[in-house]
CSV table of C-alpha atoms in Angstrom, one decimal:
chain,number,residue,atom,x,y,z
A,211,MET,CA,0.0,0.0,0.0
A,212,HIS,CA,2.8,2.4,0.8
A,213,GLU,CA,5.2,0.9,-1.8
A,214,LEU,CA,4.4,3.7,-4.3
A,215,GLY,CA,5.5,6.3,-1.7
A,216,ILE,CA,8.7,4.3,-1.0
A,217,MET,CA,9.5,4.0,-4.7
A,218,THR,CA,8.9,7.7,-5.2
A,219,GLY,CA,11.8,8.3,-2.8
A,220,VAL,CA,13.9,5.7,-4.6
A,221,MET,CA,13.3,7.4,-8.0
A,222,ASP,CA,14.2,10.9,-6.6
A,223,ALA,CA,17.4,9.6,-5.1
A,224,VAL,CA,18.4,7.6,-8.2
A,225,GLU,CA,17.7,10.5,-10.6
A,226,LYS,CA,19.7,12.9,-8.4
A,227,SER,CA,22.7,10.6,-8.3
A,228,ALA,CA,22.5,9.8,-12.0
A,229,ARG,CA,22.3,13.5,-12.9
A,230,GLU,CA,25.2,14.3,-10.6
A,231,ALA,CA,27.3,11.7,-12.3
A,232,GLY,CA,26.3,13.1,-15.7
A,233,ALA,CA,24.5,10.0,-16.7
A,234,GLN,CA,22.3,9.8,-19.8
A,235,LYS,CA,20.4,6.7,-18.9
A,236,VAL,CA,19.9,4.6,-15.8
A,237,LEU,CA,20.1,0.9,-16.7
A,238,GLU,CA,19.6,-0.9,-13.4
A,239,VAL,CA,18.6,0.0,-9.8
A,240,THR,CA,19.5,-2.4,-7.0
A,241,LEU,CA,17.8,-2.4,-3.6
A,242,SER,CA,18.2,-4.3,-0.4
A,243,VAL,CA,14.8,-5.0,1.3
A,244,GLY,CA,14.6,-6.7,4.7
A,245,GLU,CA,11.9,-9.4,5.0
A,246,MET,CA,10.9,-7.8,8.4
A,247,THR,CA,9.7,-4.6,6.7
A,248,GLU,CA,6.2,-4.2,5.3
A,249,ALA,CA,7.5,-3.6,1.8
A,250,ILE,CA,6.4,-6.3,-0.6
A,251,GLU,CA,8.6,-7.2,-3.5
A,252,ASP,CA,5.9,-7.5,-6.2
A,253,ALA,CA,4.4,-4.1,-5.1
A,254,LEU,CA,7.8,-2.5,-5.3
A,255,GLN,CA,8.3,-3.8,-8.8
A,256,PHE,CA,4.9,-2.6,-9.9
A,257,ALA,CA,5.5,0.9,-8.4
A,258,PHE,CA,8.9,1.0,-10.2
A,259,GLU,CA,7.3,0.1,-13.5
A,260,VAL,CA,4.7,2.8,-13.1
A,261,LEU,CA,7.1,5.5,-12.0
A,262,SER,CA,9.9,4.7,-14.5
A,263,GLU,CA,7.6,5.0,-17.4
A,264,SER,CA,7.3,8.8,-16.9
A,265,SER,CA,11.0,9.3,-16.0
A,266,GLN,CA,13.3,10.2,-18.9
A,267,LEU,CA,16.4,8.9,-17.1
A,268,CYS,CA,14.9,5.7,-15.9
A,269,SER,CA,12.5,4.7,-18.7
A,270,ASP,CA,14.6,1.7,-19.7
A,271,ALA,CA,15.8,0.8,-16.2
A,272,THR,CA,15.2,-2.6,-14.5
A,273,LEU,CA,14.8,-3.0,-10.8
A,274,LYS,CA,16.8,-5.7,-8.9
A,275,ILE,CA,15.7,-6.4,-5.3
A,276,ASN,CA,17.9,-8.4,-2.8
A,277,MET,CA,15.6,-9.7,-0.1
A,278,ILE,CA,17.4,-9.9,3.2
A,279,SER,CA,16.5,-12.7,5.6
A,280,PRO,CA,16.1,-11.8,9.3
A,281,LYS,CA,19.1,-12.5,11.6
A,282,SER,CA,19.1,-12.0,15.3
A,283,GLU,CA,21.5,-12.2,18.3
A,284,CYS,CA,20.4,-13.7,21.6
A,285,LEU,CA,21.4,-11.4,24.4
A,286,GLU,CA,21.3,-14.3,26.9
A,287,CYS,CA,23.6,-16.8,25.3
A,288,GLY,CA,25.1,-14.8,22.4
A,289,ALA,CA,23.9,-17.2,19.7
A,290,VAL,CA,23.5,-15.5,16.3
A,291,TYR,CA,20.8,-17.2,14.1
A,292,THR,CA,18.6,-16.6,11.1
A,293,HIS,CA,14.9,-17.0,11.4
A,294,ASP,CA,11.6,-16.2,9.6
A,295,ARG,CA,9.3,-13.3,10.2
A,296,PHE,CA,7.4,-15.2,12.9
A,297,HIS,CA,9.9,-16.7,15.2
A,298,MET,CA,12.3,-14.5,17.1
A,299,LEU,CA,13.0,-16.7,20.2
A,300,CYS,CA,16.6,-18.0,20.5
A,301,PRO,CA,16.6,-21.5,19.1
A,302,GLU,CA,19.6,-22.4,21.3
A,303,CYS,CA,18.5,-21.4,24.8
A,304,GLY,CA,14.9,-20.3,24.2
A,305,GLY,CA,15.9,-16.8,25.4
A,306,PHE,CA,13.4,-13.9,25.2
A,307,ALA,CA,15.9,-11.1,25.0
A,308,THR,CA,16.9,-10.9,21.4
A,309,GLN,CA,18.2,-8.2,19.1
A,310,LEU,CA,17.5,-8.0,15.4
A,311,LEU,CA,20.8,-7.6,13.4
A,312,GLU,CA,19.5,-7.8,9.9
A,313,GLY,CA,16.1,-7.9,8.2
A,314,ARG,CA,14.8,-4.3,8.4
A,315,GLU,CA,16.8,-2.9,5.5
A,316,LEU,CA,15.3,-0.5,3.0
A,317,GLN,CA,18.3,0.6,1.1
A,318,ILE,CA,19.4,1.7,-2.4
A,319,ASP,CA,22.6,-0.3,-2.9
A,320,SER,CA,23.7,0.9,-6.3
A,321,ILE,CA,22.8,2.0,-9.8
A,322,GLU,CA,24.1,1.1,-13.3
A,323,VAL,CA,24.2,4.1,-15.6
A,324,ASP,CA,25.2,5.0,-19.2
A,325,LEU,CA,27.8,7.8,-19.2
A,326,PRO,CA,28.4,10.0,-22.2
A,327,ASP,CA,31.8,8.2,-22.7
A,328,ASP,CA,29.9,5.0,-23.2
A,329,ALA,CA,27.9,6.5,-26.0
A,330,GLU,CA,31.0,7.8,-27.8
A,331,SER,CA,32.6,4.4,-27.7
A,332,GLY,CA,29.2,3.0,-28.4
A,333,ALA,CA,30.5,0.6,-31.1
A,334,ASP,CA,32.7,-1.2,-28.5
A,335,ALA,CA,30.0,-1.3,-26.0
A,336,ASP,CA,27.5,-2.7,-28.5
A,337,LYS,CA,30.0,-5.4,-29.6
A,338,SER,CA,30.7,-6.5,-26.1
A,339,GLY,CA,27.0,-6.5,-25.3
A,340,VAL,CA,26.3,-8.7,-28.3
A,341,SER,CA,29.0,-11.2,-27.5
A,342,ASP,CA,27.8,-11.4,-24.0
A,343,ASP,CA,24.3,-12.3,-25.3
A,344,GLU,CA,25.7,-14.9,-27.6
A,345,LEU,CA,27.7,-16.5,-24.8
A,346,GLY,CA,24.5,-16.5,-22.7
A,347,GLN,CA,22.6,-18.4,-25.3
B,723,MET,CA,28.4,1.7,-18.4
B,724,ALA,CA,29.3,2.8,-14.9
B,725,HIS,CA,28.4,1.4,-11.6
B,726,ILE,CA,27.6,3.9,-8.8
B,727,ASP,CA,27.5,2.7,-5.2
B,728,LEU,CA,24.9,4.5,-3.2
B,729,LYS,CA,24.3,2.5,0.0
B,730,GLN,CA,21.6,5.0,0.8
B,731,PRO,CA,18.6,4.3,3.1
B,732,ILE,CA,15.4,4.7,1.0
B,733,LEU,CA,13.6,6.5,3.7
B,734,ASP,CA,16.6,8.8,4.3
B,735,LYS,CA,14.6,12.1,4.2
B,736,ASN,CA,12.0,10.7,6.6
B,737,ASP,CA,14.6,9.2,8.9
B,738,GLN,CA,16.7,12.4,9.0
B,739,LEU,CA,13.7,14.5,9.9
B,740,ALA,CA,12.8,11.9,12.5
B,741,ARG,CA,16.2,12.2,14.1
B,742,GLU,CA,15.8,15.9,14.3
B,743,LEU,CA,12.4,15.5,16.0
B,744,ARG,CA,13.8,12.9,18.4
B,745,GLN,CA,16.6,15.4,19.4
B,746,ARG,CA,14.0,18.1,20.0
B,747,PHE,CA,11.9,15.8,22.1
B,748,ALA,CA,14.9,14.9,24.2
B,749,GLU,CA,16.0,18.5,24.7
B,750,ASN,CA,12.5,19.3,25.9
B,751,HIS,CA,12.2,16.2,28.1
B,752,VAL,CA,9.0,15.1,26.3
B,753,PHE,CA,8.2,11.4,25.9
B,754,VAL,CA,6.5,10.5,22.7
B,755,VAL,CA,4.4,7.4,22.0
B,756,ASP,CA,3.2,6.4,18.6
B,757,LEU,CA,0.1,4.3,18.8
B,758,LEU,CA,-0.6,1.8,16.0
B,759,ALA,CA,-3.8,-0.1,15.5
B,760,SER,CA,-6.7,-1.0,13.2
B,761,PRO,CA,-9.7,1.3,12.7
B,762,GLY,CA,-12.2,0.7,15.4
B,763,SER,CA,-9.8,-1.0,17.9
B,764,GLY,CA,-10.3,1.8,20.5
B,765,LYS,CA,-7.3,4.0,19.9
B,766,THR,CA,-9.0,7.2,20.9
B,767,SER,CA,-10.8,5.6,23.9
B,768,THR,CA,-7.5,4.2,25.1
B,769,ILE,CA,-5.9,7.6,24.8
B,770,LEU,CA,-8.7,9.2,26.7
B,771,ALA,CA,-8.4,6.6,29.5
B,772,THR,CA,-4.6,7.0,29.5
B,773,ILE,CA,-5.0,10.8,29.9
B,774,ASP,CA,-7.4,10.3,32.7
B,775,ALA,CA,-4.9,8.1,34.5
B,776,LEU,CA,-1.9,10.4,34.0
B,777,ARG,CA,-3.2,13.9,33.8
B,778,ASP,CA,-2.5,14.7,37.5
B,779,GLU,CA,1.2,14.0,37.1
B,780,PHE,CA,1.9,15.0,33.5
B,781,ASN,CA,1.1,17.6,30.9
B,782,ILE,CA,-0.2,15.8,27.9
B,783,ALA,CA,-0.9,16.6,24.3
B,784,VAL,CA,-2.3,14.4,21.5
B,785,ILE,CA,-1.6,14.4,17.8
B,786,GLU,CA,-4.4,12.7,15.7
B,787,GLY,CA,-3.5,11.2,12.3
B,788,ASP,CA,-6.5,10.4,10.1
B,789,ILE,CA,-7.1,10.3,6.4
B,790,ALA,CA,-9.9,12.9,6.9
B,791,SER,CA,-12.0,14.7,9.5
B,792,SER,CA,-11.2,16.1,12.9
B,793,VAL,CA,-13.6,13.9,14.9
B,794,ASP,CA,-10.9,12.4,17.1
B,795,ALA,CA,-9.2,15.7,17.9
B,796,GLU,CA,-12.5,17.1,18.9
B,797,ARG,CA,-13.1,14.2,21.3
B,798,ILE,CA,-9.7,14.7,22.9
B,799,LYS,CA,-10.2,18.5,23.2
B,800,ALA,CA,-13.6,18.0,24.7
B,801,GLN,CA,-11.7,16.4,27.7
B,802,GLY,CA,-9.5,19.5,28.1
B,803,THR,CA,-6.3,18.1,26.5
B,804,PRO,CA,-4.6,20.0,23.6
B,805,ALA,CA,-5.0,18.1,20.4
B,806,VAL,CA,-3.7,18.7,16.8
B,807,GLN,CA,-5.3,16.9,13.9
B,808,ILE,CA,-3.2,15.8,10.9
B,809,ASN,CA,-5.2,14.9,7.8
B,810,THR,CA,-3.1,12.7,5.6
B,811,GLY,CA,-5.4,13.3,2.6
B,812,GLY,CA,-5.4,9.6,1.7
B,813,ALA,CA,-2.0,8.5,2.8
B,814,CYS,CA,-2.1,5.3,4.8
B,815,HIS,CA,0.5,6.3,7.4
B,816,LEU,CA,2.1,9.3,9.1
B,817,GLU,CA,5.5,10.5,8.0
B,818,SER,CA,7.9,12.7,9.9
B,819,ALA,CA,7.3,15.8,7.8
B,820,MET,CA,3.6,15.6,8.6
B,821,LEU,CA,4.4,15.1,12.3
B,822,LYS,CA,6.8,18.1,12.3
B,823,ARG,CA,4.0,20.5,11.2
B,824,ALA,CA,1.9,19.3,14.1
B,825,ILE,CA,4.7,19.4,16.6
B,826,ASP,CA,5.4,23.0,15.6
B,827,MET,CA,2.0,23.9,16.8
B,828,LEU,CA,2.6,22.6,20.3
B,829,ASP,CA,4.5,24.2,23.2
B,830,LEU,CA,7.1,21.4,23.8
B,831,GLU,CA,8.7,23.1,26.8
B,832,ARG,CA,5.4,22.7,28.8
B,833,LEU,CA,4.7,19.1,27.8
B,834,ASP,CA,5.8,15.8,29.4
B,835,LEU,CA,3.9,13.4,27.1
B,836,ILE,CA,2.8,13.4,23.5
B,837,ILE,CA,0.6,10.6,22.2
B,838,ILE,CA,0.4,10.2,18.5
B,839,GLU,CA,-2.6,8.3,17.1
B,840,ASN,CA,-1.4,7.0,13.8
B,841,VAL,CA,-3.7,6.3,10.9
B,842,GLY,CA,-5.7,3.1,11.6
B,843,ASN,CA,-3.7,0.5,9.7
B,844,LEU,CA,-1.6,-2.5,10.8
B,845,VAL,CA,0.8,-2.4,7.9
B,846,CYS,CA,2.2,0.8,6.6
B,847,PRO,CA,2.9,2.9,9.7
B,848,THR,CA,5.3,0.2,10.8
B,849,ASP,CA,8.1,1.2,8.4
B,850,PHE,CA,8.1,4.9,9.3
B,851,ASP,CA,10.2,6.4,12.1
B,852,LEU,CA,8.6,9.5,13.5
B,853,GLY,CA,11.2,10.3,16.1
B,854,GLU,CA,9.0,8.8,18.8
B,855,ASN,CA,10.4,7.1,21.9
B,856,MET,CA,8.4,4.0,21.2
B,857,LYS,CA,5.6,2.5,19.1
B,858,VAL,CA,2.9,0.7,21.0
B,859,MET,CA,0.2,-1.3,19.3
B,860,ILE,CA,-3.4,-1.9,20.3
B,861,LEU,CA,-5.3,-5.0,19.3
B,862,SER,CA,-9.0,-5.3,20.3
B,863,VAL,CA,-10.5,-8.6,21.1
B,864,PRO,CA,-13.2,-8.6,18.3
B,865,GLU,CA,-10.4,-8.5,15.7
B,866,GLY,CA,-9.4,-12.0,16.6
B,867,ASP,CA,-6.5,-13.9,18.3
B,868,ASP,CA,-4.9,-14.7,14.9
B,869,LYS,CA,-3.8,-11.1,14.1
B,870,PRO,CA,-0.1,-11.6,15.3
B,871,LEU,CA,0.2,-14.3,12.6
B,872,LYS,CA,-1.3,-12.1,9.9
B,873,TYR,CA,0.4,-8.8,10.7
B,874,PRO,CA,3.7,-9.8,12.3
B,875,GLY,CA,5.5,-6.5,11.5
B,876,VAL,CA,3.5,-4.3,13.7
B,877,PHE,CA,3.7,-6.7,16.6
B,878,GLN,CA,7.5,-6.6,16.2
B,879,ALA,CA,7.8,-2.9,15.9
B,880,ALA,CA,5.9,-2.3,19.1
B,881,GLU,CA,7.5,-2.0,22.5
B,882,ALA,CA,4.3,-3.0,24.2
B,883,VAL,CA,1.0,-4.6,23.1
B,884,ILE,CA,-2.3,-3.4,24.5
B,885,LEU,CA,-5.2,-5.9,24.2
B,886,ASN,CA,-8.3,-3.8,24.4
B,887,LYS,CA,-12.0,-4.7,24.9
B,888,VAL,CA,-11.1,-7.7,27.1
B,889,ASP,CA,-14.6,-7.5,28.6
B,890,THR,CA,-15.9,-8.9,25.3
B,891,MET,CA,-13.7,-12.0,25.3
B,892,PRO,CA,-16.5,-14.5,26.1
B,893,VAL,CA,-18.6,-13.2,23.2
B,894,PHE,CA,-15.8,-13.5,20.6
B,895,ASN,CA,-14.3,-16.8,21.4
B,896,PHE,CA,-10.8,-15.2,21.7
B,897,ASP,CA,-8.1,-17.7,22.4
B,898,GLU,CA,-5.9,-15.7,24.8
B,899,GLU,CA,-3.3,-18.4,25.2
B,900,ALA,CA,-2.8,-18.7,21.4
B,901,PHE,CA,-2.6,-14.9,21.2
B,902,THR,CA,-0.1,-14.6,24.0
B,903,SER,CA,2.2,-17.3,22.6
B,904,ALA,CA,2.1,-15.8,19.1
B,905,VAL,CA,3.1,-12.3,20.5
B,906,ASN,CA,5.8,-13.9,22.6
B,907,GLN,CA,7.3,-15.6,19.6
B,908,LEU,CA,7.2,-12.4,17.5
B,909,ASN,CA,8.3,-10.0,20.2
B,910,PRO,CA,9.6,-11.8,23.3
B,911,GLN,CA,10.3,-8.6,25.2
B,912,ALA,CA,7.0,-6.8,24.8
B,913,PRO,CA,4.6,-6.7,27.8
B,914,ILE,CA,0.9,-7.3,27.0
B,915,PHE,CA,-1.6,-5.1,28.8
B,916,ARG,CA,-5.1,-6.3,29.0
B,917,ILE,CA,-7.6,-3.4,29.2
B,918,ALA,CA,-11.2,-2.4,28.6
B,919,ALA,CA,-10.6,1.3,27.9
B,920,THR,CA,-14.2,2.4,28.2
B,921,LYS,CA,-14.7,0.4,31.4
B,922,GLU,CA,-11.5,1.7,33.0
B,923,GLN,CA,-10.4,-1.9,33.4
B,924,GLY,CA,-6.7,-2.7,33.4
B,925,VAL,CA,-5.8,0.9,32.4
B,926,SER,CA,-3.8,1.7,35.6
B,927,GLU,CA,-1.2,-1.1,35.0
B,928,TRP,CA,-0.5,0.2,31.5
B,929,ALA,CA,-0.5,3.8,32.7
B,930,GLU,CA,1.9,3.1,35.5
B,931,TRP,CA,4.3,1.3,33.0
B,932,LEU,CA,4.1,4.3,30.7
B,933,ALA,CA,4.6,6.8,33.6
B,934,GLU,CA,7.9,5.0,34.5
B,935,LYS,CA,9.1,5.7,31.0
B,936,ILE,CA,8.0,9.3,31.1
B,937,ARG,CA,9.8,9.9,34.4
B,938,ALA,CA,12.9,8.4,33.0
B,939,VAL,CA,13.3,11.2,30.4
B,940,GLN,CA,12.5,14.1,32.8
């Protein structure tokens, strides 16, 4: 429900960084999203599609989301363990006092952009792009 | 093609403003509670009962977040407590920029406690830091004992869980044992306060726990 608002913030930050770097196009945006947040992967993708359509810089960009599994530390016995959204108790000692170490991330990791230099040496870039594709097939 | 590392929190703007608000609250020795719950769970009634229990010791103000209307703020003001209404105009949660506008209308120096009633929603408000000292969530018995399983995020973000309308438990077949065990799994450190806000039942225990927290920042 609030993913559109979150993604609006992402687009603002991405466009600002891309412009500062003098980029002509944003090719890829990579996010880290913790599974303990209320942001849903599909809804983020949808919001990105909607917003990137009307963005000159991001119209061809794809969104990559790294979902981060929750990890906690037990403050009683010191055990560090991964868990799902529903079970926070320490699996070693059953301790109640636990601290979440990972799983609440909402972060823009990086962006891939086309710089003017890339366009000038466009032939090379195209060539390497094609060969990559051929290798992939 | 170039790779640019950003490592930037998505809610950077919100979080930055929230940090500034938190600093202002600390400087003025005001304790701030952000209340999260569904529509109809008894947020406003719980606030009124809490004010009743604490008004002799503390100066209290309320910030009401709703999509529209000022019905809740009027209810609080009618009891003689300052209240500021924020209308989000459709947004499903409060953000720190909205809260700041409301805070600017209050005399922080004179206040000990601010209660924020967030928009009735068990999902979205969870992700937004408002600079509050703690989030507290209210679940009411008619909503059902399975809610911790369906909305784990809000139960984890909360420092305490208030179970409201406990007087209706026999009618709604609420399995309190299942509820308590689910909350304990999700948030082992959160106390659960059983209250019936409009019947003044159980409120004093919650209010005393909150009062300890307020005194600690004074």
